[in-house]
Tab-separated table of C-alpha atoms in Angstrom:
chain	number	residue	atom	x	y	z
A	15	MET	CA	41.380	-72.756	150.530
A	16	THR	CA	41.504	-69.506	148.528
A	17	ALA	CA	44.240	-66.880	148.982
A	18	PRO	CA	43.902	-64.205	151.712
A	19	ALA	CA	41.805	-61.155	150.808
A	20	ASP	CA	43.663	-58.447	152.783
A	21	GLY	CA	46.549	-58.380	150.193
A	22	THR	CA	49.201	-59.886	152.577
A	23	LEU	CA	51.933	-62.027	151.084
A	24	ARG	CA	51.884	-65.650	152.340
A	25	ARG	CA	55.189	-67.584	151.941
A	26	PHE	CA	54.485	-71.147	150.541
A	27	SER	CA	56.851	-74.118	150.714
A	28	LEU	CA	55.944	-75.027	147.030
A	29	ALA	CA	54.013	-73.756	144.115
A	30	VAL	CA	52.410	-76.802	142.254
A	31	ASP	CA	51.354	-76.706	138.659
A	32	ALA	CA	48.179	-79.002	139.234
A	33	MET	CA	47.182	-79.238	135.450
A	34	GLY	CA	50.548	-80.394	134.014
A	35	GLY	CA	51.178	-84.251	133.141
A	36	ASP	CA	49.327	-87.160	131.697
A	37	SER	CA	47.009	-87.813	134.437
A	38	ALA	CA	46.543	-84.367	135.899
A	39	PRO	CA	45.077	-83.098	138.175
A	40	GLU	CA	44.309	-86.503	139.814
A	41	ALA	CA	47.812	-87.888	139.971
A	42	VAL	CA	49.073	-84.553	141.246
A	43	LEU	CA	46.512	-84.393	144.190
A	44	ASP	CA	47.251	-88.021	144.902
A	45	GLY	CA	50.932	-87.156	145.062
A	46	LEU	CA	50.262	-84.210	147.285
A	47	GLU	CA	48.132	-86.368	149.567
A	48	LEU	CA	51.113	-88.800	150.083
A	49	ALA	CA	53.875	-85.879	150.461
A	50	ALA	CA	51.552	-84.317	152.993
A	51	GLU	CA	52.075	-87.243	155.294
A	52	ARG	CA	55.826	-86.884	154.894
A	53	HIS	CA	55.914	-83.035	155.208
A	54	PRO	CA	52.927	-81.973	157.526
A	55	GLY	CA	54.603	-78.609	158.131
A	56	ALA	CA	54.519	-77.742	154.430
A	57	SER	CA	52.363	-75.396	152.458
A	58	PHE	CA	51.402	-75.686	148.974
A	59	LEU	CA	50.110	-72.981	146.430
A	60	LEU	CA	47.960	-75.328	144.060
A	61	VAL	CA	47.478	-73.734	140.862
A	62	GLY	CA	44.669	-74.772	138.220
A	63	ASP	CA	41.024	-75.042	137.618
A	64	GLU	CA	39.827	-73.989	141.060
A	65	ALA	CA	36.562	-75.570	140.906
A	66	ARG	CA	37.935	-79.064	139.746
A	67	LEU	CA	40.754	-79.039	142.264
A	68	ALA	CA	38.438	-78.009	145.171
A	69	SER	CA	36.236	-81.171	144.334
A	70	LEU	CA	39.309	-83.256	144.396
A	71	LEU	CA	40.550	-81.999	147.556
A	72	ALA	CA	37.303	-82.769	149.302
A	73	THR	CA	38.367	-86.386	149.122
A	74	ARG	CA	41.992	-85.939	150.117
A	75	PRO	CA	41.851	-84.374	153.595
A	76	ARG	CA	45.821	-84.350	154.129
A	77	ALA	CA	46.462	-82.402	151.094
A	78	ALA	CA	43.557	-80.228	151.602
A	79	ARG	CA	44.944	-79.039	154.985
A	80	LEU	CA	48.087	-77.878	153.229
A	81	CYS	CA	46.891	-76.424	149.981
A	82	VAL	CA	45.734	-72.949	149.053
A	83	LEU	CA	44.095	-72.696	145.637
A	84	ARG	CA	44.818	-70.243	142.841
A	85	HIS	CA	42.760	-70.288	139.749
A	86	ALA	CA	44.520	-70.825	136.382
A	87	PRO	CA	41.932	-70.809	133.486
A	88	GLN	CA	44.523	-72.451	131.079
A	89	ALA	CA	47.182	-75.437	130.967
A	90	VAL	CA	49.995	-75.779	128.737
A	91	PRO	CA	49.509	-78.913	126.332
A	92	GLY	CA	52.237	-81.339	126.335
A	93	ASP	CA	52.857	-80.987	122.775
A	94	MET	CA	52.929	-76.990	122.835
A	95	LYS	CA	56.215	-75.247	121.486
A	96	PRO	CA	57.932	-73.388	124.159
A	97	THR	CA	57.513	-70.075	122.318
A	98	GLN	CA	53.854	-70.573	122.272
A	99	ALA	CA	53.919	-71.408	125.960
A	100	LEU	CA	55.461	-67.999	126.682
A	101	ARG	CA	52.631	-66.095	125.413
A	102	ILE	CA	50.223	-67.814	127.825
A	103	ARG	CA	50.359	-65.637	130.669
A	104	ASP	CA	47.373	-67.231	132.575
A	105	SER	CA	48.418	-70.930	132.509
A	106	SER	CA	48.905	-72.945	135.533
A	107	MET	CA	52.537	-73.491	134.814
A	108	ARG	CA	53.165	-69.793	134.377
A	109	ILE	CA	51.338	-68.768	137.449
A	110	ALA	CA	53.115	-71.359	139.675
A	111	ILE	CA	56.555	-70.029	138.175
A	112	ASP	CA	55.429	-66.475	138.794
A	113	ALA	CA	54.768	-67.309	142.506
A	114	VAL	CA	58.500	-68.322	142.775
A	115	ALA	CA	59.759	-65.273	140.935
A	116	GLN	CA	57.778	-62.942	143.125
A	117	GLY	CA	58.984	-64.704	146.221
A	118	GLU	CA	55.664	-66.067	147.224
A	119	ALA	CA	56.793	-69.626	146.956
A	120	ALA	CA	60.274	-71.102	147.528
A	121	ALA	CA	60.061	-73.869	144.794
A	122	VAL	CA	57.963	-74.925	141.962
A	123	VAL	CA	56.933	-78.664	140.848
A	124	SER	CA	55.272	-79.353	137.462
A	125	SER	CA	54.652	-82.585	135.559
A	126	GLY	CA	53.995	-80.636	132.476
A	127	ASN	CA	55.815	-79.696	129.096
A	128	THR	CA	59.402	-79.913	129.908
A	129	GLY	CA	60.562	-77.437	127.301
A	130	ALA	CA	57.792	-75.045	128.256
A	131	LEU	CA	58.876	-75.103	131.865
A	132	MET	CA	62.515	-74.594	131.059
A	133	ALA	CA	61.780	-71.654	128.763
A	134	LEU	CA	59.481	-70.127	131.283
A	135	ALA	CA	61.795	-70.826	134.216
A	136	LYS	CA	64.683	-69.155	132.615
A	137	ILE	CA	62.846	-65.950	131.441
A	138	VAL	CA	60.691	-65.552	134.481
A	139	ILE	CA	62.685	-66.735	137.404
A	140	LYS	CA	66.096	-66.025	135.545
A	141	THR	CA	69.629	-67.512	135.835
A	142	MET	CA	71.737	-66.434	138.783
A	143	PRO	CA	74.211	-63.768	137.840
A	144	GLU	CA	77.041	-66.259	138.510
A	145	ILE	CA	75.797	-69.021	136.266
A	146	SER	CA	76.026	-68.781	132.514
A	147	ARG	CA	73.705	-71.600	131.856
A	148	PRO	CA	71.309	-73.522	133.944
A	149	ALA	CA	71.647	-77.376	134.090
A	150	LEU	CA	69.194	-80.218	134.159
A	151	ALA	CA	70.016	-82.670	136.947
A	152	ALA	CA	68.545	-85.929	138.139
A	153	ILE	CA	69.291	-88.827	140.542
A	154	THR	CA	70.001	-92.151	139.166
A	155	PRO	CA	70.680	-95.745	140.762
A	156	SER	CA	74.116	-97.309	141.175
A	157	ALA	CA	75.707	-100.157	142.746
A	158	ARG	CA	76.858	-97.912	145.780
A	159	GLY	CA	73.539	-95.721	146.133
A	160	ASP	CA	72.255	-92.851	144.445
A	161	VAL	CA	74.246	-90.789	141.918
A	162	VAL	CA	73.505	-87.158	140.659
A	163	MET	CA	73.868	-86.554	136.874
A	164	LEU	CA	74.134	-83.367	135.116
A	165	ASP	CA	73.557	-81.808	132.457
A	166	LEU	CA	70.919	-83.973	130.918
A	167	GLY	CA	69.817	-81.987	128.011
A	168	ALA	CA	69.586	-78.399	128.809
A	169	ASN	CA	72.890	-77.594	127.089
A	170	VAL	CA	73.854	-79.651	124.140
A	171	GLN	CA	77.097	-77.774	123.671
A	172	CYS	CA	79.380	-76.672	126.646
A	173	ASP	CA	82.694	-74.889	127.253
A	174	ALA	CA	85.057	-75.474	130.240
A	175	ARG	CA	83.561	-72.943	132.436
A	176	ASN	CA	79.956	-74.305	132.226
A	177	LEU	CA	81.329	-77.905	133.167
A	178	ILE	CA	83.082	-76.140	136.274
A	179	GLU	CA	79.669	-74.373	137.104
A	180	PHE	CA	77.611	-77.707	136.717
A	181	ALA	CA	80.224	-79.378	139.077
A	182	ILE	CA	79.632	-76.802	141.835
A	183	MET	CA	75.816	-76.930	141.415
A	184	GLY	CA	76.055	-80.817	141.438
A	185	ASP	CA	77.999	-80.752	144.647
A	186	ALA	CA	75.466	-78.338	146.173
A	187	PHE	CA	72.581	-80.617	145.099
A	188	ALA	CA	74.154	-83.731	146.547
A	189	ARG	CA	74.683	-82.150	149.824
A	190	ALA	CA	71.117	-80.799	150.057
A	191	VAL	CA	69.097	-83.834	148.456
A	192	LEU	CA	71.591	-86.841	149.204
A	193	GLY	CA	72.863	-85.760	152.489
A	194	LEU	CA	76.362	-86.041	151.554
A	195	PRO	CA	78.750	-83.986	153.555
A	196	ALA	CA	81.594	-84.169	150.938
A	197	PRO	CA	80.273	-85.660	147.651
A	198	THR	CA	82.845	-87.027	145.272
A	199	LEU	CA	82.727	-85.296	141.598
A	200	GLY	CA	83.769	-86.752	138.377
A	201	LEU	CA	83.876	-85.481	134.768
A	202	LEU	CA	82.609	-87.877	132.216
A	203	ASN	CA	85.161	-88.619	129.566
A	204	VAL	CA	86.488	-91.316	127.198
A	205	GLY	CA	89.056	-92.416	129.741
A	206	SER	CA	90.193	-91.859	133.114
A	207	GLU	CA	93.783	-90.902	132.306
A	208	GLU	CA	94.483	-87.123	132.833
A	209	LEU	CA	95.412	-86.726	129.086
A	210	LYS	CA	92.220	-88.090	127.548
A	211	GLY	CA	89.405	-85.886	126.168
A	212	ASP	CA	89.335	-82.606	124.559
A	213	ASP	CA	90.629	-79.356	125.841
A	214	ARG	CA	87.465	-78.080	127.379
A	215	VAL	CA	87.268	-81.169	129.588
A	216	ARG	CA	90.968	-81.195	130.542
A	217	GLU	CA	90.754	-77.249	131.449
A	218	ALA	CA	87.701	-77.883	133.666
A	219	ALA	CA	89.488	-80.673	135.443
A	220	GLU	CA	92.424	-78.577	136.154
A	221	THR	CA	90.340	-75.784	137.777
A	222	LEU	CA	88.233	-78.217	139.621
A	223	ARG	CA	91.213	-80.026	141.115
A	224	ALA	CA	92.358	-76.557	142.638
A	225	GLN	CA	89.178	-75.626	144.322
A	226	PRO	CA	89.059	-76.068	148.093
A	227	GLY	CA	85.997	-77.855	149.450
A	228	LEU	CA	85.443	-79.898	146.272
A	229	ALA	CA	85.928	-83.546	146.297
A	230	PHE	CA	87.260	-83.772	142.724
A	231	HIS	CA	87.755	-87.485	141.906
A	232	GLY	CA	88.992	-86.768	138.265
A	233	PHE	CA	87.837	-88.403	134.928
A	234	VAL	CA	85.101	-91.167	134.954
A	235	GLU	CA	83.768	-93.363	132.106
A	236	GLY	CA	80.397	-94.644	131.294
A	237	HIS	CA	80.658	-97.750	133.383
A	238	ASP	CA	81.501	-95.831	136.372
A	239	ILE	CA	77.935	-94.276	136.371
A	240	ALA	CA	76.298	-97.671	137.298
A	241	ALA	CA	79.162	-98.604	139.421
A	242	GLY	CA	78.998	-95.484	141.747
A	243	THR	CA	82.552	-94.485	141.290
A	244	VAL	CA	81.723	-90.946	142.283
A	245	ASP	CA	78.547	-89.175	143.752
A	246	VAL	CA	78.193	-86.621	141.132
A	247	VAL	CA	78.767	-87.213	137.336
A	248	VAL	CA	79.242	-83.897	135.270
A	249	THR	CA	79.025	-83.825	131.506
A	250	ASP	CA	77.601	-81.658	128.728
A	251	GLY	CA	73.787	-81.941	127.858
A	252	PHE	CA	74.219	-84.115	124.758
A	253	THR	CA	76.348	-86.924	126.314
A	254	GLY	CA	74.337	-86.726	129.557
A	255	ASN	CA	71.041	-87.269	127.849
A	256	VAL	CA	72.304	-90.081	125.782
A	257	ALA	CA	73.913	-91.826	128.882
A	258	LEU	CA	70.728	-91.412	131.005
A	259	LYS	CA	68.321	-92.743	128.137
A	260	THR	CA	70.770	-95.710	127.617
A	261	GLY	CA	70.766	-96.520	131.394
A	262	GLU	CA	66.981	-96.291	131.519
A	263	GLY	CA	66.716	-98.660	128.536
A	264	ALA	CA	69.129	-101.044	130.271
A	265	LEU	CA	66.967	-101.183	133.305
A	266	LYS	CA	63.803	-101.725	131.236
A	267	LEU	CA	65.519	-104.662	129.299
A	268	MET	CA	66.444	-106.141	132.597
A	269	ARG	CA	62.949	-106.056	133.903
A	270	ASP	CA	61.473	-107.445	130.666
A	271	LEU	CA	64.139	-110.398	130.525
A	272	LEU	CA	63.349	-111.359	134.302
A	273	ARG	CA	59.727	-111.239	133.400
A	274	GLN	CA	60.234	-113.694	130.309
A	275	VAL	CA	62.630	-115.969	132.595
A	276	PHE	CA	60.196	-116.257	135.325
A	277	THR	CA	57.098	-116.902	133.109
A	278	SER	CA	58.712	-119.347	130.488
A	279	SER	CA	57.649	-122.592	132.088
A	280	ILE	CA	56.233	-124.160	135.385
A	281	PRO	CA	59.565	-124.672	137.161
A	282	ALA	CA	60.354	-121.123	136.184
A	283	ARG	CA	57.195	-119.911	137.947
A	284	ALA	CA	57.908	-122.351	141.071
A	285	GLY	CA	61.493	-120.539	141.070
A	286	TYR	CA	59.944	-117.204	140.945
A	287	LEU	CA	57.822	-117.957	144.083
A	288	LEU	CA	61.185	-119.034	145.904
A	289	ALA	CA	62.944	-115.956	144.622
A	290	ARG	CA	60.121	-113.512	145.067
A	291	PRO	CA	61.469	-111.676	148.250
A	292	ALA	CA	64.792	-110.942	146.606
A	293	LEU	CA	63.160	-109.853	143.379
A	294	GLU	CA	60.666	-107.585	145.300
A	295	ARG	CA	63.777	-105.729	146.546
A	296	LEU	CA	65.308	-105.666	143.267
A	297	ARG	CA	61.782	-104.119	141.795
A	298	GLU	CA	61.765	-101.524	144.555
A	299	TRP	CA	65.448	-100.640	143.899
A	300	MET	CA	64.806	-100.277	140.083
A	301	ASP	CA	61.465	-98.461	140.329
A	302	PRO	CA	61.779	-95.161	138.222
A	303	ARG	CA	59.441	-93.571	140.520
A	304	ARG	CA	62.036	-93.342	143.237
A	305	TYR	CA	64.200	-91.313	141.020
A	306	ASN	CA	61.373	-89.077	139.627
A	307	GLY	CA	62.107	-85.297	139.728
A	308	ALA	CA	64.630	-83.648	137.442
A	309	ILE	CA	65.924	-80.359	138.715
A	310	LEU	CA	66.704	-77.202	136.667
A	311	LEU	CA	69.982	-75.818	138.709
A	312	GLY	CA	71.248	-72.432	138.399
A	313	LEU	CA	68.065	-70.405	138.634
A	314	ASN	CA	67.051	-67.858	141.345
A	315	GLY	CA	64.547	-70.385	142.720
A	316	VAL	CA	64.120	-73.966	142.899
A	317	VAL	CA	62.414	-75.697	139.812
A	318	VAL	CA	61.593	-79.495	139.899
A	319	LYS	CA	60.191	-81.329	136.762
A	320	SER	CA	58.356	-84.364	137.554
A	321	HIS	CA	57.820	-87.006	134.619
A	322	GLY	CA	54.658	-86.372	132.797
A	323	GLY	CA	53.580	-90.108	132.974
A	324	THR	CA	54.354	-90.706	136.651
A	325	ASP	CA	51.674	-91.607	139.253
A	326	ALA	CA	51.127	-90.461	142.797
A	327	THR	CA	54.241	-92.103	144.262
A	328	GLY	CA	56.402	-90.653	141.594
A	329	PHE	CA	54.976	-87.144	141.915
A	330	ALA	CA	55.343	-87.377	145.753
A	331	HIS	CA	59.035	-88.163	145.253
A	332	ALA	CA	59.436	-84.997	143.054
A	333	VAL	CA	57.736	-82.929	145.997
A	334	ASP	CA	60.384	-84.691	148.225
A	335	VAL	CA	63.175	-83.368	146.107
A	336	ALA	CA	61.899	-79.893	146.081
A	337	MET	CA	61.349	-79.880	149.880
A	338	ASP	CA	64.899	-81.131	150.471
A	339	MET	CA	66.245	-78.239	148.280
A	340	VAL	CA	64.268	-75.754	150.095
A	341	THR	CA	64.753	-76.944	153.425
A	342	HIS	CA	68.580	-77.051	152.907
A	343	GLY	CA	68.839	-73.617	151.324
A	344	PHE	CA	69.924	-75.015	147.929
A	345	THR	CA	70.033	-71.779	146.127
A	346	GLN	CA	72.134	-69.886	148.724
A	347	THR	CA	74.588	-72.755	148.960
A	348	ILE	CA	75.235	-72.418	145.227
A	349	ARG	CA	75.689	-68.528	145.500
A	350	ASP	CA	78.126	-69.176	148.434
A	351	SER	CA	80.026	-71.977	146.556
A	352	LEU	CA	80.383	-69.472	143.426
A	353	SER	CA	81.595	-66.913	145.602
A	354	ARG	CA	84.512	-69.003	146.871
A	355	LEU	CA	85.337	-70.117	143.182
A	356	ALA	CA	89.087	-68.782	142.573
A	357	ALA	CA	89.455	-66.789	139.295
A	358	SER	CA	89.928	-69.228	136.637
A	359	PRO	CA	92.129	-68.826	133.391
A	360	VAL	CA	89.344	-70.831	131.615
A	361	THR	CA	87.788	-68.774	128.970
A	362	GLN	CA	84.166	-69.022	127.522
A	363	ASP	CA	83.568	-70.041	123.874
C-alpha cells in the first residue's frame, strides 16, 4: 500500500485528503469503502498519517484494494487561516493538492478547511489561463430534479465577464455530472424581464444569448431555483451563498416541522405510520448527503470540497462527483467551451 520505489509515476483517479473533516480519518475511509463498490476501477492516493490509515484500511478491504498510502505528518486544522495553511507544505491537504498539480492524480477530494483548500488550490494547481476567477459550484434539489448553482461564495463581487465564465463552467459541469446533453442556464436577477438588474447582469445576458451551443434561458428569480426552471443558476458569490444557505435553512425547517407534527399526539403518530413510505421517500430526497461535494471550477484540475461534518455516505457522494468530472474530461470540456467563446465587448472592472 505504499508508493512504488522505482520512481515511476503512477496515475491515480483521485488524491484524497484523509485527515480533513470533523470525523477524519474514519469517515473518509468509510466513505471510500462505499465508493470502492461503485468505482471498482478507480485508484486512490490516500494522504495522511500512514500508520493510522494502514490500521483502518485493514478493516475496509474494498477501499484497501484501491488505495496507495502517502504519509503526511501534519493536518490543516478547521480553524486555521488560509495564509497559515499555505506555509504548511507537509500537510495532508497540501500533499494531496500537489499530486494534482504534478499530474499524479486527476482530482482531489477533501473535507478539510474550506478557505485553506481554496487558497492552496488556486496557488498550487492554478487557475486556467482563460478563466479570470474560479467559482464554487454545488448541486441542489428542485421540483424538477438536480440544479447546479454557482458561484456560492468564492467571489463576492463579480463583473459581467466573470458571470459569462461561470455560465460556461456551469454548463460543462451539468453535462459531466448530471449527464444533461443541453442544460438550460439562467442568470439570477431581481426579475425575469430583460430590463431588470444592473449593467453587469444585462451585459452578461447579452453575450450569453449570442453563444452557440449554450441553452441560455434568460433571467431567473429566487423562486425559480426550487422550481427547477433551469438546470444551471449563475450568480455572484455573495448572492449565491445567501440563496444556498436560505434554501438549506428552509429544508431544515421543513424537516423540523414534520417531526413536530407527527410527534404531537397519538393520532399524529398513527398518521405517521400510514404516511411512512411517502415520508421515507421525502427524507431521501431531502437528505443533504446526496448533494455533498462542492466543486471549485476553473482550475487546472478537479477540486471537490466535501462538507466537514458529513458521514461516510456523504463523503462517498463527493467521490462520485469527482469521479464523474474525471471520467467526462471536465477540465478539457471547459477549455473547449472557452475557445469557442466569441470575442465579447464586455469589459472587466
